[in-house]
PDB file of C-alpha atoms and ligand atoms in Angstrom:
ATOM      1  CA  UNK A   1     -25.037  11.210 -64.748  1.00 40.00           C
ATOM      2  CA  UNK A   2     -23.036   8.169 -63.788  1.00 41.00           C
ATOM      3  CA  UNK A   3     -24.476   5.114 -62.195  1.00 43.00           C
ATOM      4  CA  UNK A   4     -22.695   5.911 -58.947  1.00 42.00           C
ATOM      5  CA  UNK A   5     -23.969   9.438 -58.852  1.00 42.00           C
ATOM      6  CA  UNK A   6     -27.501   8.250 -59.401  1.00 42.00           C
ATOM      7  CA  UNK A   7     -27.145   5.728 -56.633  1.00 42.00           C
ATOM      8  CA  UNK A   8     -25.720   8.268 -54.250  1.00 40.00           C
ATOM      9  CA  UNK A   9     -28.488  10.717 -55.023  1.00 45.00           C
ATOM     10  CA  UNK A  10     -31.148   8.122 -54.368  1.00 44.00           C
ATOM     11  CA  UNK A  11     -29.409   7.001 -51.213  1.00 41.00           C
ATOM     12  CA  UNK A  12     -28.899  10.544 -49.961  1.00 40.00           C
ATOM     13  CA  UNK A  13     -32.551  11.182 -50.629  1.00 41.00           C
ATOM     14  CA  UNK A  14     -33.456   8.107 -48.686  1.00 41.00           C
ATOM     15  CA  UNK A  15     -31.180   8.557 -45.712  1.00 39.00           C
ATOM     16  CA  UNK A  16     -32.726  11.823 -44.688  1.00 39.00           C
ATOM     17  CA  UNK A  17     -36.319  10.706 -44.902  1.00 39.00           C
ATOM     18  CA  UNK A  18     -36.874   9.205 -41.495  1.00 36.00           C
ATOM     19  CA  UNK A  19     -35.240  12.177 -39.853  1.00 37.00           C
ATOM     20  CA  UNK A  20     -37.109  14.823 -41.774  1.00 38.00           C
ATOM     21  CA  UNK A  21     -40.612  13.417 -41.611  1.00 38.00           C
ATOM     22  CA  UNK A  22     -40.962  15.034 -38.193  1.00 36.00           C
ATOM     23  CA  UNK A  23     -39.775  18.314 -39.661  1.00 38.00           C
ATOM     24  CA  UNK A  24     -42.349  18.058 -42.399  1.00 39.00           C
ATOM     25  CA  UNK A  25     -45.090  17.852 -39.826  1.00 38.00           C
ATOM     26  CA  UNK A  26     -43.642  20.809 -37.954  1.00 39.00           C
ATOM     27  CA  UNK A  27     -43.397  22.844 -41.141  1.00 40.00           C
ATOM     28  CA  UNK A  28     -46.947  21.936 -42.069  1.00 39.00           C
ATOM     29  CA  UNK A  29     -48.114  23.187 -38.699  1.00 38.00           C
ATOM     30  CA  UNK A  30     -46.164  26.390 -39.130  1.00 39.00           C
ATOM     31  CA  UNK A  31     -47.809  27.004 -42.495  1.00 40.00           C
ATOM     32  CA  UNK A  32     -51.293  26.221 -41.305  1.00 38.00           C
ATOM     33  CA  UNK A  33     -53.431  29.173 -42.375  1.00 39.00           C
ATOM     34  CA  UNK A  34     -55.700  28.625 -39.365  1.00 40.00           C
ATOM     35  CA  UNK A  35     -52.825  29.669 -37.151  1.00 37.00           C
ATOM     36  CA  UNK A  36     -53.301  33.415 -37.473  1.00 37.00           C
ATOM     37  CA  UNK A  37     -51.397  34.422 -34.367  1.00 38.00           C
ATOM     38  CA  UNK A  38     -50.047  37.884 -35.193  1.00 40.00           C
ATOM     39  CA  UNK A  39     -46.357  37.130 -35.000  1.00 39.00           C
ATOM     40  CA  UNK A  40     -43.485  38.806 -36.769  1.00 41.00           C
ATOM     41  CA  UNK A  41     -43.057  37.432 -40.239  1.00 40.00           C
ATOM     42  CA  UNK A  42     -39.383  37.038 -39.540  1.00 43.00           C
ATOM     43  CA  UNK A  43     -39.915  34.999 -36.431  1.00 40.00           C
ATOM     44  CA  UNK A  44     -40.027  31.249 -36.933  1.00 41.00           C
ATOM     45  CA  UNK A  45     -43.071  29.616 -35.401  1.00 40.00           C
ATOM     46  CA  UNK A  46     -40.868  26.944 -33.896  1.00 42.00           C
ATOM     47  CA  UNK A  47     -37.693  27.544 -31.986  1.00 39.00           C
ATOM     48  CA  UNK A  48     -34.871  26.176 -34.112  1.00 40.00           C
ATOM     49  CA  UNK A  49     -33.059  24.999 -30.987  1.00 39.00           C
ATOM     50  CA  UNK A  50     -30.155  26.466 -29.138  1.00 38.00           C
ATOM     51  CA  UNK A  51     -27.592  25.445 -31.689  1.00 38.00           C
ATOM     52  CA  UNK A  52     -27.832  27.644 -34.756  1.00 36.00           C
ATOM     53  CA  UNK A  53     -25.335  25.572 -36.696  1.00 36.00           C
ATOM     54  CA  UNK A  54     -27.289  22.405 -36.096  1.00 36.00           C
ATOM     55  CA  UNK A  55     -30.433  24.124 -37.289  1.00 37.00           C
ATOM     56  CA  UNK A  56     -28.685  25.234 -40.451  1.00 36.00           C
ATOM     57  CA  UNK A  57     -27.593  21.696 -41.141  1.00 36.00           C
ATOM     58  CA  UNK A  58     -31.031  20.228 -40.621  1.00 37.00           C
ATOM     59  CA  UNK A  59     -32.550  22.915 -42.810  1.00 40.00           C
ATOM     60  CA  UNK A  60     -30.224  21.926 -45.633  1.00 41.00           C
ATOM     61  CA  UNK A  61     -31.134  18.302 -45.085  1.00 40.00           C
ATOM     62  CA  UNK A  62     -34.840  19.037 -45.307  1.00 45.00           C
ATOM     63  CA  UNK A  63     -34.445  20.874 -48.593  1.00 45.00           C
ATOM     64  CA  UNK A  64     -32.573  17.971 -50.099  1.00 47.00           C
ATOM     65  CA  UNK A  65     -34.510  15.058 -48.728  1.00 62.00           C
ATOM     66  CA  UNK A  66     -38.116  15.835 -47.875  1.00 70.00           C
ATOM     67  CA  UNK A  67     -40.471  13.726 -49.939  1.00 86.00           C
ATOM     68  CA  UNK A  68     -41.780  16.145 -52.478  1.00 90.00           C
ATOM     69  CA  UNK A  69     -45.213  17.360 -53.264  1.00 94.00           C
ATOM     70  CA  UNK A  70     -46.739  17.391 -49.795  1.00 94.00           C
ATOM     71  CA  UNK A  71     -46.673  21.158 -49.532  1.00 95.00           C
ATOM     72  CA  UNK A  72     -47.541  24.010 -51.860  1.00 96.00           C
ATOM     73  CA  UNK A  73     -44.932  26.215 -50.182  1.00 96.00           C
ATOM     74  CA  UNK A  74     -41.466  25.245 -49.042  1.00 94.00           C
ATOM     75  CA  UNK A  75     -38.065  26.870 -48.608  1.00 92.00           C
ATOM     76  CA  UNK A  76     -39.360  30.272 -49.683  1.00 95.00           C
ATOM     77  CA  UNK A  77     -41.024  29.052 -52.872  1.00 97.00           C
ATOM     78  CA  UNK A  78     -44.731  28.717 -53.541  1.00 98.00           C
ATOM     79  CA  UNK A  79     -46.711  27.063 -56.321  1.00 98.00           C
ATOM     80  CA  UNK A  80     -49.618  29.280 -57.345  1.00 98.00           C
ATOM     81  CA  UNK A  81     -52.191  28.021 -59.830  1.00 98.00           C
ATOM     82  CA  UNK A  82     -53.902  30.765 -61.847  1.00 98.00           C
ATOM     83  CA  UNK A  83     -57.154  28.914 -61.296  1.00 96.00           C
ATOM     84  CA  UNK A  84     -57.478  25.920 -58.984  1.00 96.00           C
ATOM     85  CA  UNK A  85     -60.635  24.842 -60.794  1.00 96.00           C
ATOM     86  CA  UNK A  86     -60.874  23.641 -64.373  1.00 95.00           C
ATOM     87  CA  UNK A  87     -63.530  22.061 -66.513  1.00 95.00           C
ATOM     88  CA  UNK A  88     -62.998  18.530 -67.812  1.00 95.00           C
ATOM     89  CA  UNK A  89     -61.869  17.815 -71.330  1.00 95.00           C
ATOM     90  CA  UNK A  90     -58.862  17.497 -73.600  1.00 96.00           C
ATOM     91  CA  UNK A  91     -56.106  20.089 -73.822  1.00 97.00           C
ATOM     92  CA  UNK A  92     -57.382  22.249 -70.966  1.00 97.00           C
ATOM     93  CA  UNK A  93     -55.101  25.240 -70.425  1.00 97.00           C
ATOM     94  CA  UNK A  94     -53.347  25.379 -67.081  1.00 98.00           C
ATOM     95  CA  UNK A  95     -51.172  28.263 -65.993  1.00 98.00           C
ATOM     96  CA  UNK A  96     -49.230  28.851 -62.810  1.00 98.00           C
ATOM     97  CA  UNK A  97     -46.251  30.605 -61.323  1.00 98.00           C
ATOM     98  CA  UNK A  98     -43.553  29.664 -58.879  1.00 98.00           C
ATOM     99  CA  UNK A  99     -43.364  32.559 -56.457  1.00 98.00           C
ATOM    100  CA  UNK A 100     -39.945  32.945 -54.899  1.00 96.00           C
ATOM    101  CA  UNK A 101     -38.295  35.411 -52.556  1.00 93.00           C
ATOM    102  CA  UNK A 102     -38.187  38.037 -55.341  1.00 92.00           C
ATOM    103  CA  UNK A 103     -41.517  37.392 -57.030  1.00 96.00           C
ATOM    104  CA  UNK A 104     -42.271  35.008 -59.872  1.00 97.00           C
ATOM    105  CA  UNK A 105     -39.225  32.852 -60.595  1.00 98.00           C
ATOM    106  CA  UNK A 106     -37.896  33.134 -64.149  1.00 97.00           C
ATOM    107  CA  UNK A 107     -34.530  31.362 -63.838  1.00 97.00           C
ATOM    108  CA  UNK A 108     -34.411  27.598 -63.543  1.00 97.00           C
ATOM    109  CA  UNK A 109     -31.727  24.970 -63.876  1.00 97.00           C
ATOM    110  CA  UNK A 110     -32.294  22.346 -66.522  1.00 95.00           C
ATOM    111  CA  UNK A 111     -32.902  18.932 -64.940  1.00 89.00           C
ATOM    112  CA  UNK A 112     -33.419  15.989 -67.245  1.00 87.00           C
ATOM    113  CA  UNK A 113     -33.564  18.228 -70.295  1.00 89.00           C
ATOM    114  CA  UNK A 114     -36.321  20.469 -68.914  1.00 93.00           C
ATOM    115  CA  UNK A 115     -36.565  23.449 -66.600  1.00 96.00           C
ATOM    116  CA  UNK A 116     -39.755  22.198 -65.001  1.00 97.00           C
ATOM    117  CA  UNK A 117     -41.594  18.902 -64.970  1.00 96.00           C
ATOM    118  CA  UNK A 118     -45.291  18.995 -64.219  1.00 97.00           C
ATOM    119  CA  UNK A 119     -46.993  15.832 -63.054  1.00 97.00           C
ATOM    120  CA  UNK A 120     -50.767  15.721 -62.729  1.00 98.00           C
ATOM    121  CA  UNK A 121     -52.482  12.800 -61.043  1.00 97.00           C
ATOM    122  CA  UNK A 122     -56.091  12.249 -60.171  1.00 95.00           C
ATOM    123  CA  UNK A 123     -56.366  11.556 -56.470  1.00 94.00           C
ATOM    124  CA  UNK A 124     -57.817   8.108 -57.076  1.00 93.00           C
ATOM    125  CA  UNK A 125     -54.790   7.461 -59.357  1.00 95.00           C
ATOM    126  CA  UNK A 126     -56.975   6.924 -62.425  1.00 92.00           C
ATOM    127  CA  UNK A 127     -55.364   9.763 -64.364  1.00 93.00           C
ATOM    128  CA  UNK A 128     -51.711  10.676 -64.836  1.00 96.00           C
ATOM    129  CA  UNK A 129     -49.824  13.111 -67.051  1.00 96.00           C
ATOM    130  CA  UNK A 130     -46.239  14.276 -67.229  1.00 95.00           C
ATOM    131  CA  UNK A 131     -45.866  17.436 -69.267  1.00 96.00           C
ATOM    132  CA  UNK A 132     -43.352  20.225 -69.806  1.00 96.00           C
ATOM    133  CA  UNK A 133     -44.936  23.662 -69.621  1.00 98.00           C
ATOM    134  CA  UNK A 134     -43.701  26.727 -71.483  1.00 98.00           C
ATOM    135  CA  UNK A 135     -42.205  29.579 -69.495  1.00 98.00           C
ATOM    136  CA  UNK A 136     -43.213  33.145 -70.298  1.00 98.00           C
ATOM    137  CA  UNK A 137     -40.940  36.122 -69.737  1.00 97.00           C
ATOM    138  CA  UNK A 138     -42.960  37.165 -66.692  1.00 97.00           C
ATOM    139  CA  UNK A 139     -42.516  33.795 -65.003  1.00 97.00           C
ATOM    140  CA  UNK A 140     -45.914  32.381 -65.973  1.00 98.00           C
ATOM    141  CA  UNK A 141     -45.854  28.725 -66.958  1.00 98.00           C
ATOM    142  CA  UNK A 142     -48.513  27.448 -69.338  1.00 98.00           C
ATOM    143  CA  UNK A 143     -49.428  23.963 -70.495  1.00 98.00           C
ATOM    144  CA  UNK A 144     -52.406  21.825 -71.405  1.00 98.00           C
ATOM    145  CA  UNK A 145     -53.833  18.838 -69.580  1.00 97.00           C
ATOM    146  CA  UNK A 146     -56.393  16.198 -70.473  1.00 96.00           C
ATOM    147  CA  UNK A 147     -58.676  16.154 -67.489  1.00 95.00           C
ATOM    148  CA  UNK A 148     -61.525  13.995 -66.291  1.00 94.00           C
ATOM    149  CA  UNK A 149     -63.848  15.090 -63.531  1.00 94.00           C
ATOM    150  CA  UNK A 150     -62.531  14.681 -60.030  1.00 93.00           C
ATOM    151  CA  UNK A 151     -59.928  15.822 -57.593  1.00 94.00           C
ATOM    152  CA  UNK A 152     -56.429  16.211 -59.009  1.00 96.00           C
ATOM    153  CA  UNK A 153     -53.019  16.954 -57.567  1.00 97.00           C
ATOM    154  CA  UNK A 154     -50.378  18.726 -59.643  1.00 98.00           C
ATOM    155  CA  UNK A 155     -46.673  18.534 -58.831  1.00 98.00           C
ATOM    156  CA  UNK A 156     -44.127  21.043 -60.074  1.00 98.00           C
ATOM    157  CA  UNK A 157     -40.679  19.429 -60.044  1.00 96.00           C
ATOM    158  CA  UNK A 158     -37.966  22.026 -60.639  1.00 97.00           C
ATOM    159  CA  UNK A 159     -34.737  23.571 -59.441  1.00 96.00           C
ATOM    160  CA  UNK A 160     -34.635  27.363 -59.155  1.00 97.00           C
ATOM    161  CA  UNK A 161     -31.262  28.726 -60.257  1.00 96.00           C
ATOM    162  CA  UNK A 162     -29.202  29.170 -57.128  1.00 92.00           C
ATOM    163  CA  UNK A 163     -31.560  27.016 -55.068  1.00 92.00           C
ATOM    164  CA  UNK A 164     -32.189  23.402 -54.224  1.00 91.00           C
ATOM    165  CA  UNK A 165     -34.395  21.043 -56.259  1.00 93.00           C
ATOM    166  CA  UNK A 166     -37.981  21.178 -55.066  1.00 94.00           C
ATOM    167  CA  UNK A 167     -41.315  19.545 -55.756  1.00 96.00           C
ATOM    168  CA  UNK A 168     -44.338  21.587 -54.768  1.00 98.00           C
ATOM    169  CA  UNK A 169     -47.890  20.259 -54.952  1.00 98.00           C
ATOM    170  CA  UNK A 170     -51.278  21.895 -55.335  1.00 98.00           C
ATOM    171  CA  UNK A 171     -54.848  20.696 -55.580  1.00 97.00           C
ATOM    172  CA  UNK A 172     -56.824  21.124 -58.753  1.00 97.00           C
ATOM    173  CA  UNK A 173     -60.577  20.569 -58.798  1.00 97.00           C
ATOM    174  CA  UNK A 174     -62.071  19.436 -62.078  1.00 96.00           C
ATOM    175  CA  UNK A 175     -65.819  19.744 -62.415  1.00 93.00           C
ATOM    176  CA  UNK A 176     -68.059  17.036 -63.729  1.00 86.00           C
ATOM    177  CA  UNK A 177     -68.926  13.570 -62.531  1.00 82.00           C
ATOM    178  CA  UNK A 178     -66.142  12.102 -60.483  1.00 77.00           C
ATOM    179  CA  UNK A 179     -65.573   8.400 -60.777  1.00 70.00           C
ATOM    180  CA  UNK A 180     -63.609   8.221 -57.534  1.00 74.00           C
ATOM    181  CA  UNK A 181     -62.536   4.627 -57.740  1.00 78.00           C
ATOM    182  CA  UNK A 182     -60.720   2.803 -54.964  1.00 86.00           C
ATOM    183  CA  UNK A 183     -57.018   2.696 -55.886  1.00 89.00           C
ATOM    184  CA  UNK A 184     -55.927  -0.412 -57.713  1.00 89.00           C
ATOM    185  CA  UNK A 185     -54.357  -3.047 -55.484  1.00 92.00           C
ATOM    186  CA  UNK A 186     -51.021  -4.721 -55.982  1.00 95.00           C
ATOM    187  CA  UNK A 187     -50.482  -4.741 -59.733  1.00 97.00           C
ATOM    188  CA  UNK A 188     -47.218  -6.166 -60.991  1.00 97.00           C
ATOM    189  CA  UNK A 189     -48.155  -6.374 -64.638  1.00 98.00           C
ATOM    190  CA  UNK A 190     -50.068  -4.007 -66.828  1.00 98.00           C
ATOM    191  CA  UNK A 191     -50.646  -3.386 -70.505  1.00 98.00           C
ATOM    192  CA  UNK A 192     -50.554  -0.057 -72.293  1.00 97.00           C
ATOM    193  CA  UNK A 193     -50.995   0.298 -76.070  1.00 97.00           C
ATOM    194  CA  UNK A 194     -49.970  -3.307 -76.634  1.00 97.00           C
ATOM    195  CA  UNK A 195     -46.890  -3.081 -74.391  1.00 98.00           C
ATOM    196  CA  UNK A 196     -46.747  -5.221 -71.284  1.00 98.00           C
ATOM    197  CA  UNK A 197     -44.795  -3.848 -68.350  1.00 98.00           C
ATOM    198  CA  UNK A 198     -43.922  -6.067 -65.397  1.00 98.00           C
ATOM    199  CA  UNK A 199     -42.195  -5.115 -62.172  1.00 97.00           C
ATOM    200  CA  UNK A 200     -39.962  -7.455 -60.180  1.00 97.00           C
ATOM    201  CA  UNK A 201     -38.664  -6.647 -56.720  1.00 96.00           C
ATOM    202  CA  UNK A 202     -40.221  -5.577 -53.450  1.00 96.00           C
ATOM    203  CA  UNK A 203     -40.500  -2.226 -51.754  1.00 96.00           C
ATOM    204  CA  UNK A 204     -39.505  -2.038 -48.110  1.00 95.00           C
ATOM    205  CA  UNK A 205     -39.950   0.946 -45.837  1.00 93.00           C
ATOM    206  CA  UNK A 206     -36.672   2.714 -45.210  1.00 91.00           C
ATOM    207  CA  UNK A 207     -34.629   0.353 -47.345  1.00 93.00           C
ATOM    208  CA  UNK A 208     -33.199   0.724 -50.789  1.00 94.00           C
ATOM    209  CA  UNK A 209     -35.071  -1.684 -53.051  1.00 95.00           C
ATOM    210  CA  UNK A 210     -34.059  -2.726 -56.539  1.00 95.00           C
ATOM    211  CA  UNK A 211     -37.027  -2.707 -58.863  1.00 96.00           C
ATOM    212  CA  UNK A 212     -36.671  -4.140 -62.339  1.00 97.00           C
ATOM    213  CA  UNK A 213     -39.270  -3.092 -64.876  1.00 97.00           C
ATOM    214  CA  UNK A 214     -39.477  -5.191 -68.021  1.00 97.00           C
ATOM    215  CA  UNK A 215     -41.114  -4.072 -71.253  1.00 98.00           C
ATOM    216  CA  UNK A 216     -42.375  -6.527 -73.857  1.00 97.00           C
ATOM    217  CA  UNK A 217     -44.639  -6.229 -76.892  1.00 97.00           C
ATOM    218  CA  UNK A 218     -46.651  -9.206 -78.126  1.00 95.00           C
ATOM    219  CA  UNK A 219     -44.481 -11.411 -75.964  1.00 94.00           C
ATOM    220  CA  UNK A 220     -41.253 -10.098 -77.499  1.00 97.00           C
ATOM    221  CA  UNK A 221     -38.792  -8.258 -75.248  1.00 97.00           C
ATOM    222  CA  UNK A 222     -38.339  -4.642 -76.327  1.00 97.00           C
ATOM    223  CA  UNK A 223     -34.613  -4.086 -76.717  1.00 97.00           C
ATOM    224  CA  UNK A 224     -34.659  -0.732 -78.468  1.00 96.00           C
ATOM    225  CA  UNK A 225     -36.201   1.600 -75.952  1.00 96.00           C
ATOM    226  CA  UNK A 226     -35.456   5.203 -76.804  1.00 96.00           C
ATOM    227  CA  UNK A 227     -34.024   7.737 -74.398  1.00 94.00           C
ATOM    228  CA  UNK A 228     -36.675   9.961 -72.914  1.00 93.00           C
ATOM    229  CA  UNK A 229     -35.391  13.003 -71.041  1.00 90.00           C
ATOM    230  CA  UNK A 230     -31.979  11.401 -70.797  1.00 89.00           C
ATOM    231  CA  UNK A 231     -33.047   8.007 -69.476  1.00 93.00           C
ATOM    232  CA  UNK A 232     -34.723   4.799 -70.588  1.00 94.00           C
ATOM    233  CA  UNK A 233     -37.434   5.340 -68.039  1.00 94.00           C
ATOM    234  CA  UNK A 234     -38.765   7.748 -65.471  1.00 93.00           C
ATOM    235  CA  UNK A 235     -40.535   6.399 -62.447  1.00 95.00           C
ATOM    236  CA  UNK A 236     -42.878   8.435 -60.295  1.00 96.00           C
ATOM    237  CA  UNK A 237     -43.997   6.808 -57.052  1.00 96.00           C
ATOM    238  CA  UNK A 238     -46.908   8.235 -55.097  1.00 97.00           C
ATOM    239  CA  UNK A 239     -47.751   7.109 -51.598  1.00 96.00           C
ATOM    240  CA  UNK A 240     -51.387   6.235 -51.081  1.00 94.00           C
ATOM    241  CA  UNK A 241     -53.065   8.418 -48.502  1.00 92.00           C
ATOM    242  CA  UNK A 242     -51.148  11.650 -48.973  1.00 94.00           C
ATOM    243  CA  UNK A 243     -49.546  11.438 -52.416  1.00 96.00           C
ATOM    244  CA  UNK A 244     -46.002  11.944 -51.150  1.00 95.00           C
ATOM    245  CA  UNK A 245     -44.012  12.141 -54.366  1.00 95.00           C
ATOM    246  CA  UNK A 246     -40.813  10.369 -55.370  1.00 92.00           C
ATOM    247  CA  UNK A 247     -39.261  10.775 -58.811  1.00 90.00           C
ATOM    248  CA  UNK A 248     -36.677   8.101 -59.505  1.00 89.00           C
ATOM    249  CA  UNK A 249     -34.313   7.667 -62.419  1.00 85.00           C
ATOM    250  CA  UNK A 250     -32.815   4.379 -63.551  1.00 89.00           C
ATOM    251  CA  UNK A 251     -29.443   3.031 -62.586  1.00 86.00           C
ATOM    252  CA  UNK A 252     -27.414   3.753 -65.701  1.00 87.00           C
ATOM    253  CA  UNK A 253     -28.166   5.975 -68.637  1.00 87.00           C
ATOM    254  CA  UNK A 254     -28.244   5.768 -72.432  1.00 92.00           C
ATOM    255  CA  UNK A 255     -24.805   5.874 -74.012  1.00 90.00           C
ATOM    256  CA  UNK A 256     -22.829   4.946 -70.910  1.00 91.00           C
ATOM    257  CA  UNK A 257     -21.671   1.767 -72.623  1.00 89.00           C
ATOM    258  CA  UNK A 258     -23.212  -0.449 -69.960  1.00 89.00           C
ATOM    259  CA  UNK A 259     -26.908   0.241 -69.901  1.00 93.00           C
ATOM    260  CA  UNK A 260     -29.040  -1.782 -72.309  1.00 93.00           C
ATOM    261  CA  UNK A 261     -31.977  -0.215 -74.125  1.00 95.00           C
ATOM    262  CA  UNK A 262     -34.376  -2.671 -72.545  1.00 93.00           C
ATOM    263  CA  UNK A 263     -36.181  -4.865 -72.037  1.00 97.00           C
ATOM    264  CA  UNK A 264     -35.200  -4.281 -68.408  1.00 96.00           C
ATOM    265  CA  UNK A 265     -34.933  -0.911 -66.716  1.00 96.00           C
ATOM    266  CA  UNK A 266     -33.606  -0.922 -63.157  1.00 95.00           C
ATOM    267  CA  UNK A 267     -34.423   1.541 -60.423  1.00 95.00           C
ATOM    268  CA  UNK A 268     -33.190   1.924 -56.860  1.00 95.00           C
ATOM    269  CA  UNK A 269     -36.160   3.067 -54.822  1.00 94.00           C
ATOM    270  CA  UNK A 270     -36.398   3.789 -51.128  1.00 93.00           C
ATOM    271  CA  UNK A 271     -39.869   4.561 -49.851  1.00 94.00           C
ATOM    272  CA  UNK A 272     -40.172   6.382 -46.535  1.00 92.00           C
ATOM    273  CA  UNK A 273     -42.836   4.274 -44.837  1.00 92.00           C
ATOM    274  CA  UNK A 274     -44.972   1.170 -45.098  1.00 94.00           C
ATOM    275  CA  UNK A 275     -47.983   1.398 -47.332  1.00 95.00           C
ATOM    276  CA  UNK A 276     -48.996   1.071 -50.931  1.00 96.00           C
ATOM    277  CA  UNK A 277     -47.251   3.024 -53.657  1.00 97.00           C
ATOM    278  CA  UNK A 278     -48.692   3.812 -57.050  1.00 97.00           C
ATOM    279  CA  UNK A 279     -45.946   3.640 -59.675  1.00 97.00           C
ATOM    280  CA  UNK A 280     -45.989   5.347 -63.065  1.00 97.00           C
ATOM    281  CA  UNK A 281     -43.282   4.401 -65.556  1.00 97.00           C
ATOM    282  CA  UNK A 282     -42.781   6.697 -68.534  1.00 96.00           C
ATOM    283  CA  UNK A 283     -40.935   4.981 -71.369  1.00 97.00           C
ATOM    284  CA  UNK A 284     -40.391   5.808 -75.026  1.00 97.00           C
ATOM    285  CA  UNK A 285     -40.530   3.449 -77.991  1.00 97.00           C
ATOM    286  CA  UNK A 286     -41.191   4.031 -81.701  1.00 96.00           C
ATOM    287  CA  UNK A 287     -41.198   7.733 -80.963  1.00 96.00           C
ATOM    288  CA  UNK A 288     -44.089   7.619 -78.521  1.00 97.00           C
ATOM    289  CA  UNK A 289     -43.956   8.098 -74.759  1.00 97.00           C
ATOM    290  CA  UNK A 290     -46.263   5.808 -72.856  1.00 97.00           C
ATOM    291  CA  UNK A 291     -47.052   5.446 -69.183  1.00 97.00           C
ATOM    292  CA  UNK A 292     -47.502   2.159 -67.349  1.00 98.00           C
ATOM    293  CA  UNK A 293     -49.351   2.208 -64.030  1.00 97.00           C
ATOM    294  CA  UNK A 294     -48.356  -0.375 -61.433  1.00 97.00           C
ATOM    295  CA  UNK A 295     -48.961  -0.683 -57.709  1.00 97.00           C
ATOM    296  CA  UNK A 296     -46.704  -2.151 -55.049  1.00 97.00           C
ATOM    297  CA  UNK A 297     -47.266  -2.431 -51.323  1.00 96.00           C
ATOM    298  CA  UNK A 298     -44.284  -2.544 -49.042  1.00 95.00           C
ATOM    299  CA  UNK A 299     -43.449  -6.081 -48.096  1.00 83.00           C
ATOM    300  CA  UNK A 300     -42.049  -5.531 -44.591  1.00 51.00           C
ATOM    301  CA  UNK A 301     -42.529  -8.608 -42.475  1.00 47.00           C
ATOM    302  CA  UNK A 302     -44.659 -10.303 -45.086  1.00 46.00           C
ATOM    303  CA  UNK A 303     -43.924 -13.655 -46.618  1.00 45.00           C
ATOM    304  CA  UNK A 304     -44.487 -14.325 -50.259  1.00 45.00           C
ATOM    305  CA  UNK A 305     -47.184 -16.580 -51.587  1.00 41.00           C
ATOM    306  CA  UNK A 306     -50.087 -15.460 -49.433  1.00 40.00           C
TER     307      UNK A 306
HETATM  308 CU1  LIG B 401     -40.563  15.789 -67.091  1.00 55.03          CU
END
């Protein structure tokens, strides 16, 4: 993907956000299981408005630009965990299906070298995994997660063949003592396995922000990052409060003749609202993928140095 395409995708994603947040609320209300009014399944709970064409357009916009992960069902697809409860421990088996209009979905487009990306995060942000499950012939996905006790959210990030990219979210309860910690506050530097990752730049609600993440090891800039899923870094941003999910790819990609293999990886990120965002950067070096956890609040109206 070219730099321009990446930028346009991020921008297109961003432009629709303000407009579609209202729709998200409406859709959430429509899906509310408490609302058991016996209405025809084919009848939308909300009038789409007099103009059918306008409704069609806004529907397309919502598919493309809703922040992901807030709903377990969207656009005719549903994330169904085989068991929403697991016991804690390493390599716990998780299986699930994506139910579509014709049953369990078996055909997916490859996005960033995989047909489905599964992100698991503990709701207090003290656990994070990004794995690539295996698809069975019947549409059942299976993978393994390392889980600690507590409340988790899993995100399935995929693109059904013939459909739009989607991220569906579901809750996963893990038994055992939960160490529900308050989320970490603004954290611009962190260390993982001897690597230090620092973020420069500021998030602003509704504006495209340039974030630069820099990777060093023992004070030495890392200049030989390895491509991971077609990029030098993958950034997942989760909004505190509801875990709205953004998955952002860097500006520029390995082999484009312009993009350096570190120490800096640049991302264009537009967050939909003010608040704090938990950032997880996946990067690969010496054959190992590591994840750095950082936290940035939006800086709207705030001066530096307070
Ligand atoms: Cu992935």
